[in-house]
């Protein structure tokens, strides 16, 4: 994804009503593409072929917890920022595992829309910066390799 | 002498019911984390939606005002926003229904009407019990109520509800990882049968003689009081003149069978 493109936010929650509420808010306040998926396995499949900027996931879901899902998301798209949205009841276990998946942020239900927007905006900025950095590093690598090529050709020409 | 025995029996009966009531509240308390989570989700949506609806109406108003001032047609954006408001309104309705459903189940199971025999829909008690238990275990346990419709029996609804709650929570706790808890009810002759099955680890042969004894528990500290099954037995056998038993196979699961008469005998009969 190029940085000029519309940012993509992936919402994963087994509760359709949560997805509808957050999607409505983001659609009203931003120009982001918002994808809502209720089954984590489907969200994994989505990420296999579609780049996203932010993944916002619930913690307690059937079959796969939010942390298991975010670990997969990290494997598939390490630069996409990962945000956990969780109810108070599972806070403790979530905190214990935060480092395992390199969470960008942790939000509690019931969530505050303004805070959620700030987190999503910051997450998109971070993802885009990381992608720009990766592109620049690649360009630098390529320039370096070109330079080495020129250098060796120069050496060959003079020696 | 007979009067004294009768008085002591009455006192014991009252104490037992108080103990049953306290145990029921403790059981419901253990479900509280799940119930809070169950209510928090729709509350989160309602909070968010209320704010989004306010923002949406402000934006729509501004768009329509602008169209009015310039003499142009209402913009498509205003219609899109109103569609969002409409979908959020539907979500709010569902969210309120869900909160009301949990509260209804809590009210049904927590009511303190243990002292009177009433015609009760046993299936409704099962339905409310499963709804609350599901809030805690739904990530790994599937709950199935096999019998729908009304199934009436004369009983102490608060006490019978507690027995069903005990058995369903025990069944879910007996399952390591994923599994299923099934509750089947039926009327056979002049009795109502309630079977609670799980696909859990089963009861070990060495524990079987002790499971109905007060103070015996195989659960970790904090998860079990050790009086749930002893109380259930007393409520079913002594209070309702019914029976309670089980079949269990280690590694396959357990089914508890509860049977109570559809009509309770009057005192002294």
Short mmCIF file of C-alpha atoms in Angstrom, two decimals:
data_model
loop_
_atom_site.label_atom_id
_atom_site.label_comp_id
_atom_site.label_asym_id
_atom_site.label_seq_id
_atom_site.Cartn_x
_atom_site.Cartn_y
_atom_site.Cartn_z
CA UNK A 1 0.00 0.00 0.00
CA UNK A 2 1.26 3.44 -0.86
CA UNK A 3 1.03 6.16 1.77
CA UNK A 4 -1.29 8.29 -0.33
CA UNK A 5 -3.96 5.58 -0.41
CA UNK A 6 -7.06 5.46 1.77
CA UNK A 7 -6.10 4.03 5.19
CA UNK A 8 -7.65 0.61 5.95
CA UNK A 9 -8.90 -0.28 9.43
CA UNK A 10 -9.78 -3.91 10.21
CA UNK A 11 -12.27 -4.42 13.08
CA UNK A 12 -12.54 -7.93 14.52
CA UNK A 13 -15.20 -8.62 17.15
CA UNK A 14 -17.62 -11.51 17.48
CA UNK A 15 -20.27 -8.95 18.44
CA UNK A 16 -21.81 -7.49 15.30
CA UNK A 17 -23.17 -4.54 17.29
CA UNK A 18 -19.68 -3.42 18.32
CA UNK A 19 -18.51 -3.51 14.71
CA UNK A 20 -21.57 -1.56 13.54
CA UNK A 21 -21.06 1.13 16.21
CA UNK A 22 -17.34 1.65 15.62
CA UNK A 23 -17.69 1.48 11.84
CA UNK A 24 -20.46 4.10 11.91
CA UNK A 25 -18.30 6.39 14.04
CA UNK A 26 -15.21 6.05 11.83
CA UNK A 27 -17.26 6.46 8.66
CA UNK A 28 -18.76 9.65 10.01
CA UNK A 29 -15.51 11.18 11.22
CA UNK A 30 -12.92 9.89 8.74
CA UNK A 31 -12.38 8.81 5.17
CA UNK A 32 -10.93 5.44 6.22
CA UNK A 33 -11.90 2.16 4.65
CA UNK A 34 -13.42 0.18 7.54
CA UNK A 35 -13.65 -3.60 7.28
CA UNK A 36 -15.61 -5.41 10.01
CA UNK A 37 -15.29 -9.19 10.49
CA UNK A 38 -16.90 -11.26 13.28
CA UNK A 39 -14.85 -14.47 12.87
CA UNK A 40 -11.09 -14.22 13.62
CA UNK A 41 -10.20 -17.04 11.17
CA UNK A 42 -11.89 -15.05 8.39
CA UNK A 43 -9.98 -11.94 9.43
CA UNK A 44 -6.72 -13.91 9.14
CA UNK A 45 -7.70 -14.93 5.59
CA UNK A 46 -8.51 -11.30 4.80
CA UNK A 47 -5.08 -10.19 5.98
CA UNK A 48 -3.36 -12.81 3.82
CA UNK A 49 -4.35 -10.89 0.71
CA UNK A 50 -5.33 -7.38 1.81
CA UNK A 51 -2.97 -4.87 3.39
CA UNK A 52 -4.36 -2.98 6.38
CA UNK A 53 -3.01 -0.12 8.47
CA UNK A 54 -4.63 -0.92 11.82
CA UNK A 55 -6.13 -4.06 13.32
CA UNK A 56 -8.57 -3.45 16.17
CA UNK A 57 -9.52 -6.71 17.85
CA UNK A 58 -11.75 -7.86 20.69
CA UNK A 59 -10.15 -10.17 23.26
CA UNK A 60 -12.78 -12.78 24.14
CA UNK A 61 -13.94 -14.53 20.99
CA UNK A 62 -14.91 -18.18 20.35
CA UNK A 63 -12.25 -20.53 18.90
CA UNK A 64 -9.49 -17.90 18.83
CA UNK A 65 -8.73 -15.20 21.41
CA UNK A 66 -7.88 -11.67 20.34
CA UNK A 67 -4.25 -12.23 21.32
CA UNK A 68 -3.99 -15.41 19.24
CA UNK A 69 -5.50 -13.53 16.32
CA UNK A 70 -3.19 -10.53 16.77
CA UNK A 71 -0.18 -12.87 16.90
CA UNK A 72 -1.24 -14.16 13.44
CA UNK A 73 -1.78 -10.60 12.28
CA UNK A 74 1.76 -9.75 13.40
CA UNK A 75 3.13 -12.68 11.36
CA UNK A 76 1.18 -11.66 8.26
CA UNK A 77 1.62 -7.89 8.38
CA UNK A 78 4.15 -6.92 11.05
CA UNK A 79 3.87 -3.20 10.28
CA UNK A 80 0.09 -3.01 10.73
CA UNK A 81 -0.53 -1.55 14.21
CA UNK A 82 -2.35 -3.87 16.60
CA UNK A 83 -4.95 -2.55 19.06
CA UNK A 84 -6.82 -4.67 21.61
CA UNK A 85 -10.35 -3.68 22.61
CA UNK A 86 -11.47 -5.59 25.65
CA UNK A 87 -14.04 -5.80 28.45
CA UNK A 88 -12.91 -5.26 32.03
CA UNK A 89 -13.34 -8.94 32.92
CA UNK A 90 -10.43 -10.09 30.79
CA UNK A 91 -8.12 -7.11 31.42
CA UNK A 92 -5.64 -8.96 33.62
CA UNK A 93 -4.96 -11.80 31.23
CA UNK A 94 -4.72 -9.32 28.36
CA UNK A 95 -2.12 -7.23 30.16
CA UNK A 96 0.01 -10.32 30.84
CA UNK A 97 0.17 -11.14 27.15
CA UNK A 98 0.53 -7.63 25.70
CA UNK A 99 4.25 -8.00 25.05
CA UNK A 100 3.79 -11.26 23.13
CA UNK A 101 2.00 -9.58 20.25
CA UNK A 102 3.62 -6.12 20.41
CA UNK A 103 0.40 -4.22 21.00
CA UNK A 104 0.28 -0.59 19.89
CA UNK A 105 -2.54 0.23 22.30
CA UNK A 106 -5.07 -1.28 24.66
CA UNK A 107 -8.63 0.07 24.88
CA UNK A 108 -11.33 -0.88 27.34
CA UNK A 109 -15.03 -1.48 26.72
CA UNK A 110 -17.14 0.59 27.00
CA UNK A 111 -14.82 2.63 24.81
CA UNK A 112 -14.59 6.38 24.39
CA UNK A 113 -14.99 7.43 20.76
CA UNK A 114 -12.62 10.41 20.94
CA UNK A 115 -9.90 8.27 22.52
CA UNK A 116 -10.51 5.51 19.98
CA UNK A 117 -10.15 8.00 17.13
CA UNK A 118 -6.88 9.35 18.54
CA UNK A 119 -5.50 5.82 18.91
CA UNK A 120 -6.53 4.83 15.37
CA UNK A 121 -5.08 8.04 13.89
CA UNK A 122 -1.78 7.55 15.75
CA UNK A 123 -1.71 3.87 14.74
CA UNK A 124 -2.18 4.75 11.06
CA UNK A 125 0.57 7.37 11.28
CA UNK A 126 2.93 4.84 12.87
CA UNK A 127 2.16 2.18 10.26
CA UNK A 128 2.69 4.65 7.43
CA UNK A 129 5.96 5.86 8.95
CA UNK A 130 7.16 2.27 9.29
CA UNK A 131 6.25 1.59 5.67
CA UNK A 132 7.99 4.76 4.52
CA UNK A 133 11.02 3.76 6.57
CA UNK A 134 11.02 0.31 4.99
CA UNK A 135 10.80 1.85 1.49
CA UNK A 136 13.63 4.27 2.29
CA UNK A 137 15.79 1.47 3.70
CA UNK A 138 15.14 -0.56 0.55
CA UNK A 139 16.00 2.46 -1.62
CA UNK A 140 19.12 3.00 0.44
CA UNK A 141 20.07 -0.67 0.04
CA UNK A 142 19.54 -0.41 -3.68
CA UNK A 143 21.57 2.83 -3.91
CA UNK A 144 24.28 1.23 -1.83
CA UNK A 145 24.37 -1.80 -4.05
CA UNK A 146 24.45 0.45 -7.16
CA UNK A 147 27.28 2.43 -5.61
CA UNK A 148 29.21 -0.75 -4.89
CA UNK A 149 28.63 -1.81 -8.49
CA UNK A 150 29.91 1.53 -9.81
CA UNK A 151 32.82 1.36 -7.39
CA UNK A 152 33.86 -2.10 -8.57
CA UNK A 153 33.47 -1.06 -12.20
CA UNK A 154 35.64 2.00 -11.53
CA UNK A 155 38.23 -0.15 -9.83
CA UNK A 156 38.17 -2.57 -12.75
CA UNK A 157 38.59 0.36 -15.18
CA UNK A 158 41.59 1.80 -13.38
CA UNK A 159 43.40 -1.38 -12.37
CA UNK B 1 -42.17 -33.87 72.63
CA UNK B 2 -43.78 -34.12 69.21
CA UNK B 3 -44.30 -30.34 69.19
CA UNK B 4 -40.64 -29.80 70.06
CA UNK B 5 -39.52 -32.12 67.23
CA UNK B 6 -41.89 -30.32 64.87
CA UNK B 7 -40.51 -26.93 65.97
CA UNK B 8 -36.89 -28.06 65.55
CA UNK B 9 -37.73 -29.51 62.15
CA UNK B 10 -39.25 -26.18 61.16
CA UNK B 11 -36.16 -24.31 62.34
CA UNK B 12 -33.88 -26.70 60.47
CA UNK B 13 -36.00 -26.29 57.36
CA UNK B 14 -35.74 -22.50 57.62
CA UNK B 15 -31.96 -22.62 58.15
CA UNK B 16 -31.57 -24.93 55.17
CA UNK B 17 -33.51 -22.53 52.98
CA UNK B 18 -31.41 -19.61 54.19
CA UNK B 19 -28.28 -21.62 53.38
CA UNK B 20 -29.72 -22.47 49.95
CA UNK B 21 -30.48 -18.80 49.35
CA UNK B 22 -26.95 -17.76 50.39
CA UNK B 23 -25.46 -20.44 48.16
CA UNK B 24 -27.57 -19.31 45.22
CA UNK B 25 -26.40 -15.73 45.63
CA UNK B 26 -22.79 -16.95 45.85
CA UNK B 27 -23.30 -18.97 42.63
CA UNK B 28 -24.73 -15.93 40.86
CA UNK B 29 -21.86 -13.84 42.25
CA UNK B 30 -19.38 -16.21 40.62
CA UNK B 31 -21.07 -15.53 37.28
CA UNK B 32 -20.82 -11.78 37.80
CA UNK B 33 -17.64 -11.27 35.74
CA UNK B 34 -19.35 -12.88 32.74
CA UNK B 35 -22.58 -10.98 33.32
CA UNK B 36 -20.68 -7.68 33.55
CA UNK B 37 -18.95 -8.48 30.26
CA UNK B 38 -22.28 -9.44 28.69
CA UNK B 39 -23.83 -6.11 29.72
CA UNK B 40 -20.72 -4.02 28.98
CA UNK B 41 -20.77 -4.86 25.28
CA UNK B 42 -24.26 -3.46 24.54
CA UNK B 43 -23.63 -0.55 26.91
CA UNK B 44 -20.47 0.26 24.97
CA UNK B 45 -22.46 0.28 21.75
CA UNK B 46 -25.24 2.44 23.18
CA UNK B 47 -22.76 4.99 24.56
CA UNK B 48 -20.95 5.18 21.26
CA UNK B 49 -24.13 5.28 19.19
CA UNK B 50 -25.68 8.09 21.24
CA UNK B 51 -22.62 10.24 20.61
CA UNK B 52 -22.46 9.31 16.91
CA UNK B 53 -26.18 10.06 16.47
CA UNK B 54 -25.70 13.52 18.04
CA UNK B 55 -22.71 14.24 15.78
CA UNK B 56 -24.63 12.89 12.77
CA UNK B 57 -27.64 15.09 13.40
CA UNK B 58 -25.39 18.16 13.73
CA UNK B 59 -23.68 17.34 10.43
CA UNK B 60 -26.98 16.65 8.67
CA UNK B 61 -28.42 19.89 9.97
CA UNK B 62 -25.39 21.83 8.69
CA UNK B 63 -25.56 20.13 5.27
CA UNK B 64 -29.31 20.80 4.90
CA UNK B 65 -28.92 24.39 6.08
CA UNK B 66 -26.20 24.93 3.49
CA UNK B 67 -28.39 23.40 0.75
CA UNK B 68 -31.29 25.61 1.79
CA UNK B 69 -29.15 28.76 1.72
CA UNK B 70 -27.75 27.98 -1.74
CA UNK B 71 -31.07 26.75 -3.10
CA UNK B 72 -29.58 23.39 -4.08
CA UNK B 73 -30.97 19.88 -3.56
CA UNK B 74 -30.23 18.09 -0.26
CA UNK B 75 -26.79 16.48 -0.67
CA UNK B 76 -26.34 12.71 -0.88
CA UNK B 77 -24.02 12.92 2.13
CA UNK B 78 -27.00 13.93 4.31
CA UNK B 79 -28.94 10.84 3.17
CA UNK B 80 -25.88 8.64 3.86
CA UNK B 81 -25.61 10.04 7.37
CA UNK B 82 -29.31 9.45 8.04
CA UNK B 83 -28.87 5.85 6.91
CA UNK B 84 -26.07 5.46 9.47
CA UNK B 85 -28.34 6.93 12.17
CA UNK B 86 -31.05 4.48 11.21
CA UNK B 87 -28.69 1.48 11.49
CA UNK B 88 -27.45 2.70 14.87
CA UNK B 89 -31.02 2.99 16.07
CA UNK B 90 -31.52 -0.70 15.19
CA UNK B 91 -28.35 -1.60 17.10
CA UNK B 92 -29.55 0.35 20.14
CA UNK B 93 -32.82 -1.55 20.13
CA UNK B 94 -30.97 -4.89 20.04
CA UNK B 95 -28.55 -3.70 22.72
CA UNK B 96 -31.41 -2.68 25.05
CA UNK B 97 -33.15 -6.01 24.45
CA UNK B 98 -29.95 -7.81 25.35
CA UNK B 99 -29.45 -5.91 28.58
CA UNK B 100 -33.12 -6.40 29.47
CA UNK B 101 -32.75 -10.15 28.77
CA UNK B 102 -29.82 -10.50 31.17
CA UNK B 103 -31.63 -8.49 33.83
CA UNK B 104 -34.76 -10.65 33.36
CA UNK B 105 -32.69 -13.82 33.82
CA UNK B 106 -31.01 -12.40 36.90
CA UNK B 107 -34.35 -11.37 38.39
CA UNK B 108 -35.82 -14.81 37.72
CA UNK B 109 -32.94 -16.68 39.31
CA UNK B 110 -32.30 -14.27 42.18
CA UNK B 111 -35.89 -13.88 43.33
CA UNK B 112 -36.47 -14.74 46.94
CA UNK B 113 -39.64 -16.74 46.51
CA UNK B 114 -38.20 -19.95 47.86
CA UNK B 115 -40.83 -20.29 50.52
CA UNK B 116 -43.86 -20.92 48.38
CA UNK B 117 -44.83 -23.65 45.97
CA UNK B 118 -45.83 -22.25 42.58
CA UNK B 119 -46.76 -23.55 39.19
CA UNK B 120 -43.56 -22.89 37.28
CA UNK B 121 -42.40 -23.21 33.71
CA UNK B 122 -39.32 -25.43 34.13
CA UNK B 123 -38.15 -24.69 30.58
CA UNK B 124 -38.14 -20.97 31.35
CA UNK B 125 -35.94 -21.61 34.41
CA UNK B 126 -33.57 -23.66 32.24
CA UNK B 127 -33.51 -20.93 29.57
CA UNK B 128 -32.60 -18.18 32.09
CA UNK B 129 -29.97 -20.38 33.72
CA UNK B 130 -28.30 -21.14 30.40
CA UNK B 131 -28.39 -17.48 29.38
CA UNK B 132 -26.45 -16.44 32.50
CA UNK B 133 -24.03 -19.38 32.51
CA UNK B 134 -23.28 -18.80 28.84
CA UNK B 135 -21.91 -15.34 29.66
CA UNK B 136 -18.99 -16.97 31.47
CA UNK B 137 -18.30 -20.04 29.34
CA UNK B 138 -19.51 -19.11 25.85
CA UNK B 139 -15.98 -18.92 24.39
CA UNK B 140 -15.41 -22.63 24.84
CA UNK B 141 -18.69 -24.30 25.77
CA UNK B 142 -21.77 -24.66 23.63
CA UNK B 143 -25.02 -24.69 25.61
CA UNK B 144 -27.99 -26.53 24.18
CA UNK B 145 -31.55 -26.50 25.49
CA UNK B 146 -33.18 -29.45 23.81
CA UNK B 147 -36.77 -28.85 24.88
CA UNK B 148 -38.70 -25.73 23.99
CA UNK B 149 -42.23 -24.72 24.94
CA UNK B 150 -43.91 -24.62 28.31
CA UNK B 151 -43.33 -27.44 30.80
CA UNK B 152 -45.13 -26.71 34.04
CA UNK B 153 -44.48 -28.27 37.42
CA UNK B 154 -45.45 -27.35 40.95
CA UNK B 155 -42.22 -26.48 42.73
CA UNK B 156 -40.26 -23.95 44.73
CA UNK B 157 -38.99 -22.00 41.70
CA UNK B 158 -36.11 -20.27 43.51
CA UNK B 159 -34.82 -23.59 44.84
CA UNK B 160 -35.30 -25.54 41.63
CA UNK B 161 -33.59 -22.72 39.71
CA UNK B 162 -30.66 -23.04 42.05
CA UNK B 163 -30.37 -26.78 41.42
CA UNK B 164 -30.40 -26.23 37.66
CA UNK B 165 -27.80 -23.46 38.03
CA UNK B 166 -25.58 -25.72 40.18
CA UNK B 167 -25.76 -28.57 37.70
CA UNK B 168 -25.19 -26.40 34.62
CA UNK B 169 -22.21 -24.56 36.16
CA UNK B 170 -20.74 -27.89 37.38
CA UNK B 171 -21.20 -29.33 33.89
CA UNK B 172 -19.40 -26.40 32.25
CA UNK B 173 -16.60 -26.51 34.81
CA UNK B 174 -16.12 -30.24 34.16
CA UNK B 175 -15.13 -29.47 30.57
CA UNK B 176 -11.46 -28.79 29.89
CA UNK B 177 -11.19 -26.83 26.66
CA UNK B 178 -14.13 -26.98 24.28
CA UNK B 179 -17.30 -29.01 24.79
CA UNK B 180 -21.04 -29.03 25.10
CA UNK B 181 -23.60 -28.84 27.90
CA UNK B 182 -27.07 -30.09 27.06
CA UNK B 183 -30.21 -29.69 29.15
CA UNK B 184 -33.15 -31.88 28.27
CA UNK B 185 -36.52 -31.67 30.00
CA UNK B 186 -39.57 -33.82 29.58
CA UNK B 187 -42.78 -34.86 31.32
CA UNK B 188 -43.17 -38.57 31.95
CA UNK B 189 -46.33 -39.67 33.77
CA UNK B 190 -46.70 -37.47 36.83
CA UNK B 191 -43.05 -36.39 36.88
CA UNK B 192 -40.86 -33.79 35.24
CA UNK B 193 -37.38 -34.97 34.28
CA UNK B 194 -34.43 -32.63 33.86
CA UNK B 195 -31.20 -34.10 32.46
CA UNK B 196 -28.02 -32.04 32.43
CA UNK B 197 -25.25 -33.60 30.30
CA UNK B 198 -21.71 -32.52 29.65
CA UNK B 199 -18.88 -33.70 27.48
CA UNK B 200 -16.40 -33.17 30.32
CA UNK B 201 -13.90 -35.32 32.13
CA UNK B 202 -16.44 -37.41 34.06
CA UNK B 203 -16.51 -38.25 37.75
CA UNK B 204 -13.64 -40.42 38.99
CA UNK B 205 -14.81 -43.73 40.51
CA UNK B 206 -13.09 -42.90 43.83
CA UNK B 207 -15.06 -39.60 44.09
CA UNK B 208 -18.47 -41.09 43.38
CA UNK B 209 -19.43 -42.11 46.94
CA UNK B 210 -18.64 -38.56 48.17
CA UNK B 211 -20.09 -36.20 45.58
CA UNK B 212 -23.36 -35.58 47.43
CA UNK B 213 -21.59 -35.06 50.76
CA UNK B 214 -21.43 -31.50 52.08
CA UNK B 215 -17.86 -30.18 52.08
CA UNK B 216 -16.60 -32.42 49.28
CA UNK B 217 -15.30 -30.66 46.18
CA UNK B 218 -12.86 -31.49 43.40
CA UNK B 219 -12.74 -27.87 42.24
CA UNK B 220 -9.89 -25.48 42.98
CA UNK B 221 -10.28 -23.17 46.00
CA UNK B 222 -12.52 -20.25 45.07
CA UNK B 223 -14.41 -22.15 42.37
CA UNK B 224 -16.44 -24.51 44.52
CA UNK B 225 -18.03 -24.36 47.94
CA UNK B 226 -18.45 -28.10 48.29
CA UNK B 227 -22.12 -27.73 49.20
CA UNK B 228 -23.70 -27.32 45.74
CA UNK B 229 -24.56 -30.96 45.15
CA UNK B 230 -25.40 -31.67 48.80
CA UNK B 231 -27.88 -28.77 48.70
CA UNK B 232 -29.22 -29.84 45.32
CA UNK B 233 -29.87 -33.31 46.65
CA UNK B 234 -31.66 -31.91 49.67
CA UNK B 235 -33.76 -29.52 47.56
CA UNK B 236 -34.79 -32.27 45.16
CA UNK B 237 -35.18 -35.23 47.53
CA UNK B 238 -36.32 -33.63 50.80
CA UNK B 239 -38.08 -30.48 49.63
CA UNK B 240 -39.61 -31.67 46.34
CA UNK B 241 -39.84 -35.41 47.10
CA UNK B 242 -38.05 -36.19 43.88
CA UNK B 243 -34.81 -37.92 43.00
CA UNK B 244 -31.37 -36.99 41.71
CA UNK B 245 -28.74 -39.30 40.26
CA UNK B 246 -26.13 -39.48 37.54
CA UNK B 247 -24.34 -41.55 34.91
CA UNK B 248 -20.71 -40.81 34.34
CA UNK B 249 -17.90 -42.13 32.23
CA UNK B 250 -14.38 -40.76 32.73
CA UNK B 251 -13.20 -38.95 29.61
CA UNK B 252 -16.66 -39.02 28.01
CA UNK B 253 -18.88 -36.96 30.30
CA UNK B 254 -21.59 -36.97 32.93
CA UNK B 255 -25.36 -36.71 32.91
CA UNK B 256 -27.25 -35.69 36.03
CA UNK B 257 -30.87 -36.86 36.15
CA UNK B 258 -33.33 -34.87 38.21
CA UNK B 259 -36.93 -35.97 38.66
CA UNK B 260 -39.66 -34.10 40.55
CA UNK B 261 -43.39 -34.75 40.75
CA UNK B 262 -45.52 -32.36 38.70
CA UNK B 263 -47.73 -31.82 41.77
CA UNK B 264 -46.31 -31.23 45.23
CA UNK B 265 -48.00 -32.91 48.19
CA UNK B 266 -49.50 -30.57 50.73
CA UNK B 267 -47.78 -30.43 54.15
CA UNK B 268 -48.75 -33.38 56.29
CA UNK B 269 -49.90 -35.54 53.36
#
